[in-house]
Amino acid sequence: MPRLAFNTAGAALVTAVAASALLVPATSASAAPDPDGRAVGIAVDSIDATCRSHSRNYVVRKYYRGPQFYTLRCGTKTWGWKHIKARHGWNATMDKKISTAIWSGSANGRGGYSTYTKSCPRIEKFRTIIGTPAGTNDLLTAYKVNQSAAAATAAKC
């Protein structure tokens, strides 16, 4: 009887591993960070064409924070690359801001990372939010924070 339980558990583990492999295609964003250690994947200007021919779960970029990484999937109008492109704009600058926020930003209490001014008080400049229907380490959105609203809520030094 214990052998049957082991086989069932083993089968469940194999099934889970196989299912997770299907969500991150081998041909999408590579596994190793680029030389600066921040982000890898499909070229910034090629993502539009790639997402037209792949599912919403297709990984187009990986952003690193040390050994941990966060994925940007094609997504939908409410999360991922398609959301960011439609609501906040997409170009190499946006990609760089996302990479910087994740790589060296501070946790923002919204499940992501943000960059801040070096002034006192610190004012949030750019925000990422992590966690989508496709995965907990996926980029939901990223955007420039409204400076006047951020300044009004900033703590005094």
Short mmCIF file of N, CA and C in Angstrom, two decimals, residues 36 38 63 91-101:
data_model
loop_
_atom_site.label_atom_id
_atom_site.label_comp_id
_atom_site.label_asym_id
_atom_site.label_seq_id
_atom_site.Cartn_x
_atom_site.Cartn_y
_atom_site.Cartn_z
N ASP A 36 24.41 42.34 -18.14
CA ASP A 36 24.18 43.26 -17.02
C ASP A 36 23.27 42.64 -15.96
N ARG A 38 20.05 41.95 -15.90
CA ARG A 38 18.74 42.51 -15.63
C ARG A 38 17.59 41.88 -16.38
N TYR A 63 12.77 39.48 -16.23
CA TYR A 63 13.46 40.53 -15.51
C TYR A 63 14.02 39.93 -14.24
N ASN A 91 8.05 50.71 -25.24
CA ASN A 91 9.24 50.96 -26.06
C ASN A 91 10.45 50.55 -25.24
N ALA A 92 11.63 50.79 -25.76
CA ALA A 92 12.85 50.39 -25.07
C ALA A 92 13.00 51.12 -23.73
N THR A 93 12.52 52.35 -23.64
CA THR A 93 12.61 53.10 -22.38
C THR A 93 11.74 52.45 -21.31
N MET A 94 10.52 52.05 -21.67
CA MET A 94 9.64 51.38 -20.72
C MET A 94 10.27 50.07 -20.25
N ASP A 95 10.83 49.32 -21.17
CA ASP A 95 11.49 48.06 -20.83
C ASP A 95 12.63 48.31 -19.85
N LYS A 96 13.41 49.34 -20.09
CA LYS A 96 14.54 49.69 -19.21
C LYS A 96 14.05 50.11 -17.82
N LYS A 97 12.96 50.88 -17.75
CA LYS A 97 12.41 51.30 -16.46
C LYS A 97 11.91 50.10 -15.66
N ILE A 98 11.26 49.15 -16.35
CA ILE A 98 10.79 47.94 -15.68
C ILE A 98 11.98 47.16 -15.14
N SER A 99 12.99 47.00 -15.98
CA SER A 99 14.18 46.27 -15.58
C SER A 99 14.85 46.91 -14.37
N THR A 100 14.99 48.21 -14.39
CA THR A 100 15.63 48.94 -13.29
C THR A 100 14.82 48.82 -12.00
N ALA A 101 13.50 48.97 -12.11
CA ALA A 101 12.65 48.88 -10.91
C ALA A 101 12.76 47.49 -10.28
#
